[in-house]
């Protein structure tokens, strides 16, 4: 990316993370928001700084985040030890992302967030998959696509 693309991508990442943070803070209150924002920030770096990476593609972002959240909630509910549940959530989220061909590395953090996120996250149960996880991913994707229209060229095609 040239300098203007890096600048637009950085501004886009800031705006997307700010909106997602506000949304997450509204849903989770102050207690649980910091946990999910780590994963959202990592996703933002991927989709804005490495937009052509396979891990940054729309299905990988949306599918990877949602499957990981689903696995994380299930592990929290089924495994009483939080260390084992978080570890299982990470490994199992990789399996599910691999099976569904939507590998998105920040999904590992999302899976752990569902386990260690505290009462605000745990009280949401499986709704955590939709709000805030899916909503945050859609926010990032929407703004990343808008920023993508400002790119001068696609590195996969020679001009």
PDB file of C-alpha atoms in Angstrom:
ATOM      1  CA  UNK A   1       0.000   0.000   0.000  1.00  0.00           C
ATOM      2  CA  UNK A   2       1.200   3.497  -0.680  1.00  0.00           C
ATOM      3  CA  UNK A   3       1.247   6.163   2.042  1.00  0.00           C
ATOM      4  CA  UNK A   4      -2.238   7.524   1.325  1.00  0.00           C
ATOM      5  CA  UNK A   5      -3.687   3.992   1.449  1.00  0.00           C
ATOM      6  CA  UNK A   6      -1.930   3.372   4.774  1.00  0.00           C
ATOM      7  CA  UNK A   7      -3.279   6.665   6.095  1.00  0.00           C
ATOM      8  CA  UNK A   8      -6.861   5.941   4.962  1.00  0.00           C
ATOM      9  CA  UNK A   9      -6.597   2.405   6.356  1.00  0.00           C
ATOM     10  CA  UNK A  10      -5.369   3.700   9.713  1.00  0.00           C
ATOM     11  CA  UNK A  11      -8.179   6.229   9.915  1.00  0.00           C
ATOM     12  CA  UNK A  12     -10.650   3.524   8.905  1.00  0.00           C
ATOM     13  CA  UNK A  13      -9.313   1.192  11.599  1.00  0.00           C
ATOM     14  CA  UNK A  14      -9.657   3.977  14.165  1.00  0.00           C
ATOM     15  CA  UNK A  15     -13.245   4.772  13.168  1.00  0.00           C
ATOM     16  CA  UNK A  16     -14.285   1.105  12.959  1.00  0.00           C
ATOM     17  CA  UNK A  17     -12.712   0.233  16.312  1.00  0.00           C
ATOM     18  CA  UNK A  18     -14.242   3.327  17.916  1.00  0.00           C
ATOM     19  CA  UNK A  19     -17.734   2.425  16.684  1.00  0.00           C
ATOM     20  CA  UNK A  20     -17.312  -1.240  17.659  1.00  0.00           C
ATOM     21  CA  UNK A  21     -15.980  -0.191  21.076  1.00  0.00           C
ATOM     22  CA  UNK A  22     -18.954   2.072  21.668  1.00  0.00           C
ATOM     23  CA  UNK A  23     -21.344  -0.701  20.632  1.00  0.00           C
ATOM     24  CA  UNK A  24     -19.583  -3.290  22.802  1.00  0.00           C
ATOM     25  CA  UNK A  25     -19.516  -0.947  25.776  1.00  0.00           C
ATOM     26  CA  UNK A  26     -23.256  -0.441  25.396  1.00  0.00           C
ATOM     27  CA  UNK A  27     -23.931  -4.196  25.298  1.00  0.00           C
ATOM     28  CA  UNK A  28     -21.378  -5.385  27.853  1.00  0.00           C
ATOM     29  CA  UNK A  29     -21.057  -2.368  30.156  1.00  0.00           C
ATOM     30  CA  UNK A  30     -17.606  -1.459  31.430  1.00  0.00           C
ATOM     31  CA  UNK A  31     -16.978  -4.850  33.034  1.00  0.00           C
ATOM     32  CA  UNK A  32     -16.644  -7.044  29.946  1.00  0.00           C
ATOM     33  CA  UNK A  33     -15.841  -4.673  27.107  1.00  0.00           C
ATOM     34  CA  UNK A  34     -12.045  -4.802  27.364  1.00  0.00           C
ATOM     35  CA  UNK A  35     -11.931  -8.527  26.666  1.00  0.00           C
ATOM     36  CA  UNK A  36     -13.785  -8.471  23.344  1.00  0.00           C
ATOM     37  CA  UNK A  37     -12.015  -5.320  22.176  1.00  0.00           C
ATOM     38  CA  UNK A  38      -8.656  -7.102  22.037  1.00  0.00           C
ATOM     39  CA  UNK A  39     -10.027  -9.463  19.408  1.00  0.00           C
ATOM     40  CA  UNK A  40     -11.762  -6.620  17.576  1.00  0.00           C
ATOM     41  CA  UNK A  41      -8.509  -4.646  17.475  1.00  0.00           C
ATOM     42  CA  UNK A  42      -6.612  -7.630  16.092  1.00  0.00           C
ATOM     43  CA  UNK A  43      -9.290  -8.110  13.424  1.00  0.00           C
ATOM     44  CA  UNK A  44      -9.045  -4.414  12.539  1.00  0.00           C
ATOM     45  CA  UNK A  45      -5.306  -4.694  11.975  1.00  0.00           C
ATOM     46  CA  UNK A  46      -5.871  -7.638   9.642  1.00  0.00           C
ATOM     47  CA  UNK A  47      -8.718  -6.201   7.570  1.00  0.00           C
ATOM     48  CA  UNK A  48      -7.274  -2.692   7.281  1.00  0.00           C
ATOM     49  CA  UNK A  49      -3.494  -3.277   7.139  1.00  0.00           C
ATOM     50  CA  UNK A  50      -3.539  -6.621   5.299  1.00  0.00           C
ATOM     51  CA  UNK A  51      -6.732  -6.380   3.251  1.00  0.00           C
ATOM     52  CA  UNK A  52      -5.654  -8.966   0.677  1.00  0.00           C
ATOM     53  CA  UNK A  53      -4.658 -11.627   3.192  1.00  0.00           C
ATOM     54  CA  UNK A  54      -6.871 -14.726   3.180  1.00  0.00           C
ATOM     55  CA  UNK A  55      -7.493 -14.211   6.912  1.00  0.00           C
ATOM     56  CA  UNK A  56      -8.918 -10.751   6.136  1.00  0.00           C
ATOM     57  CA  UNK A  57     -11.529 -11.843   3.634  1.00  0.00           C
ATOM     58  CA  UNK A  58     -15.209 -11.342   4.517  1.00  0.00           C
ATOM     59  CA  UNK A  59     -16.089 -14.994   5.143  1.00  0.00           C
ATOM     60  CA  UNK A  60     -12.989 -15.489   7.266  1.00  0.00           C
ATOM     61  CA  UNK A  61     -13.747 -12.414   9.368  1.00  0.00           C
ATOM     62  CA  UNK A  62     -17.456 -13.088   9.875  1.00  0.00           C
ATOM     63  CA  UNK A  63     -17.385 -16.886   9.957  1.00  0.00           C
ATOM     64  CA  UNK A  64     -14.197 -17.112  12.001  1.00  0.00           C
ATOM     65  CA  UNK A  65     -15.418 -14.692  14.638  1.00  0.00           C
ATOM     66  CA  UNK A  66     -18.897 -16.221  14.931  1.00  0.00           C
ATOM     67  CA  UNK A  67     -17.719 -19.844  15.073  1.00  0.00           C
ATOM     68  CA  UNK A  68     -15.075 -18.953  17.640  1.00  0.00           C
ATOM     69  CA  UNK A  69     -17.608 -17.137  19.813  1.00  0.00           C
ATOM     70  CA  UNK A  70     -19.976 -20.103  19.560  1.00  0.00           C
ATOM     71  CA  UNK A  71     -17.230 -22.540  20.555  1.00  0.00           C
ATOM     72  CA  UNK A  72     -16.109 -20.260  23.399  1.00  0.00           C
ATOM     73  CA  UNK A  73     -19.601 -20.002  24.873  1.00  0.00           C
ATOM     74  CA  UNK A  74     -20.069 -23.780  24.618  1.00  0.00           C
ATOM     75  CA  UNK A  75     -16.730 -24.424  26.327  1.00  0.00           C
ATOM     76  CA  UNK A  76     -17.578 -21.983  29.114  1.00  0.00           C
ATOM     77  CA  UNK A  77     -20.918 -23.694  29.689  1.00  0.00           C
ATOM     78  CA  UNK A  78     -19.647 -27.279  29.454  1.00  0.00           C
ATOM     79  CA  UNK A  79     -16.186 -27.186  31.072  1.00  0.00           C
ATOM     80  CA  UNK A  80     -16.104 -26.078  34.713  1.00  0.00           C
ATOM     81  CA  UNK A  81     -12.375 -25.217  34.855  1.00  0.00           C
ATOM     82  CA  UNK A  82     -11.764 -21.851  33.158  1.00  0.00           C
ATOM     83  CA  UNK A  83      -8.153 -22.617  32.189  1.00  0.00           C
ATOM     84  CA  UNK A  84      -9.135 -25.870  30.520  1.00  0.00           C
ATOM     85  CA  UNK A  85     -12.229 -24.245  28.983  1.00  0.00           C
ATOM     86  CA  UNK A  86     -10.193 -21.358  27.510  1.00  0.00           C
ATOM     87  CA  UNK A  87      -7.563 -23.735  26.155  1.00  0.00           C
ATOM     88  CA  UNK A  88     -10.202 -26.021  24.676  1.00  0.00           C
ATOM     89  CA  UNK A  89     -11.987 -23.019  23.166  1.00  0.00           C
ATOM     90  CA  UNK A  90      -8.819 -21.957  21.369  1.00  0.00           C
ATOM     91  CA  UNK A  91      -8.068 -25.384  19.949  1.00  0.00           C
ATOM     92  CA  UNK A  92     -11.651 -26.201  19.042  1.00  0.00           C
ATOM     93  CA  UNK A  93     -12.187 -22.823  17.390  1.00  0.00           C
ATOM     94  CA  UNK A  94      -9.212 -23.622  15.140  1.00  0.00           C
ATOM     95  CA  UNK A  95     -10.801 -26.954  14.249  1.00  0.00           C
ATOM     96  CA  UNK A  96     -14.145 -25.363  13.395  1.00  0.00           C
ATOM     97  CA  UNK A  97     -12.564 -22.508  11.431  1.00  0.00           C
ATOM     98  CA  UNK A  98     -10.545 -25.087   9.509  1.00  0.00           C
ATOM     99  CA  UNK A  99     -13.550 -27.271   8.770  1.00  0.00           C
ATOM    100  CA  UNK A 100     -15.627 -24.301   7.618  1.00  0.00           C
ATOM    101  CA  UNK A 101     -12.672 -22.724   5.777  1.00  0.00           C
ATOM    102  CA  UNK A 102     -12.829 -19.410   7.605  1.00  0.00           C
ATOM    103  CA  UNK A 103      -9.516 -19.191   9.461  1.00  0.00           C
ATOM    104  CA  UNK A 104      -9.274 -15.823  11.217  1.00  0.00           C
ATOM    105  CA  UNK A 105      -6.558 -15.742  13.928  1.00  0.00           C
ATOM    106  CA  UNK A 106      -8.309 -13.176  16.176  1.00  0.00           C
ATOM    107  CA  UNK A 107     -11.071 -15.770  16.507  1.00  0.00           C
ATOM    108  CA  UNK A 108      -8.868 -17.525  19.052  1.00  0.00           C
ATOM    109  CA  UNK A 109      -9.053 -14.438  21.250  1.00  0.00           C
ATOM    110  CA  UNK A 110     -12.812 -14.258  20.732  1.00  0.00           C
ATOM    111  CA  UNK A 111     -13.162 -17.869  21.896  1.00  0.00           C
ATOM    112  CA  UNK A 112     -11.132 -17.112  25.020  1.00  0.00           C
ATOM    113  CA  UNK A 113     -13.176 -13.927  25.609  1.00  0.00           C
ATOM    114  CA  UNK A 114     -16.328 -16.009  25.837  1.00  0.00           C
ATOM    115  CA  UNK A 115     -14.721 -18.035  28.629  1.00  0.00           C
ATOM    116  CA  UNK A 116     -12.943 -15.343  30.654  1.00  0.00           C
ATOM    117  CA  UNK A 117     -15.131 -12.342  29.803  1.00  0.00           C
ATOM    118  CA  UNK A 118     -16.815 -12.179  33.182  1.00  0.00           C
ATOM    119  CA  UNK A 119     -20.451 -11.854  34.129  1.00  0.00           C
ATOM    120  CA  UNK A 120     -21.311  -9.332  31.410  1.00  0.00           C
ATOM    121  CA  UNK A 121     -20.228 -11.802  28.716  1.00  0.00           C
ATOM    122  CA  UNK A 122     -21.481 -14.921  30.486  1.00  0.00           C
ATOM    123  CA  UNK A 123     -24.940 -13.442  31.054  1.00  0.00           C
ATOM    124  CA  UNK A 124     -25.352 -13.046  27.303  1.00  0.00           C
ATOM    125  CA  UNK A 125     -24.905 -16.777  26.720  1.00  0.00           C
ATOM    126  CA  UNK A 126     -25.144 -17.623  23.026  1.00  0.00           C
ATOM    127  CA  UNK A 127     -26.405 -14.110  22.278  1.00  0.00           C
ATOM    128  CA  UNK A 128     -22.721 -13.132  22.634  1.00  0.00           C
ATOM    129  CA  UNK A 129     -22.238 -14.611  19.152  1.00  0.00           C
ATOM    130  CA  UNK A 130     -24.570 -11.990  17.656  1.00  0.00           C
ATOM    131  CA  UNK A 131     -24.047  -9.006  19.932  1.00  0.00           C
ATOM    132  CA  UNK A 132     -21.305  -7.944  20.185  1.00  0.00           C
ATOM    133  CA  UNK A 133     -19.266 -10.425  18.054  1.00  0.00           C
ATOM    134  CA  UNK A 134     -21.199 -10.470  14.759  1.00  0.00           C
ATOM    135  CA  UNK A 135     -22.114  -6.795  15.000  1.00  0.00           C
ATOM    136  CA  UNK A 136     -18.471  -5.802  15.595  1.00  0.00           C
ATOM    137  CA  UNK A 137     -17.333  -7.921  12.639  1.00  0.00           C
ATOM    138  CA  UNK A 138     -19.963  -6.332  10.384  1.00  0.00           C
ATOM    139  CA  UNK A 139     -18.893  -2.859  11.534  1.00  0.00           C
ATOM    140  CA  UNK A 140     -15.257  -3.633  10.703  1.00  0.00           C
ATOM    141  CA  UNK A 141     -16.138  -5.218   7.364  1.00  0.00           C
ATOM    142  CA  UNK A 142     -18.413  -2.363   6.283  1.00  0.00           C
ATOM    143  CA  UNK A 143     -15.859   0.325   7.007  1.00  0.00           C
ATOM    144  CA  UNK A 144     -13.017  -1.764   5.538  1.00  0.00           C
ATOM    145  CA  UNK A 145     -14.980  -2.161   2.308  1.00  0.00           C
ATOM    146  CA  UNK A 146     -15.568   1.588   2.163  1.00  0.00           C
ATOM    147  CA  UNK A 147     -11.861   2.248   2.740  1.00  0.00           C
ATOM    148  CA  UNK A 148     -11.078  -0.353   0.078  1.00  0.00           C
ATOM    149  CA  UNK A 149     -12.729   1.824  -2.547  1.00  0.00           C
ATOM    150  CA  UNK A 150      -9.956   4.379  -1.921  1.00  0.00           C
ATOM    151  CA  UNK A 151      -7.153   1.956  -2.802  1.00  0.00           C
ATOM    152  CA  UNK A 152      -5.374   2.711  -6.043  1.00  0.00           C
ATOM    153  CA  UNK A 153      -4.771  -0.867  -7.162  1.00  0.00           C
ATOM    154  CA  UNK A 154      -5.225  -4.492  -6.264  1.00  0.00           C
ATOM    155  CA  UNK A 155      -1.845  -6.241  -5.779  1.00  0.00           C
ATOM    156  CA  UNK A 156      -3.244  -9.505  -7.165  1.00  0.00           C
ATOM    157  CA  UNK A 157      -3.542  -8.016 -10.645  1.00  0.00           C
ATOM    158  CA  UNK A 158      -0.781  -6.414 -12.690  1.00  0.00           C
ATOM    159  CA  UNK A 159      -1.684  -3.084 -14.244  1.00  0.00           C
TER     160      UNK A 159
END
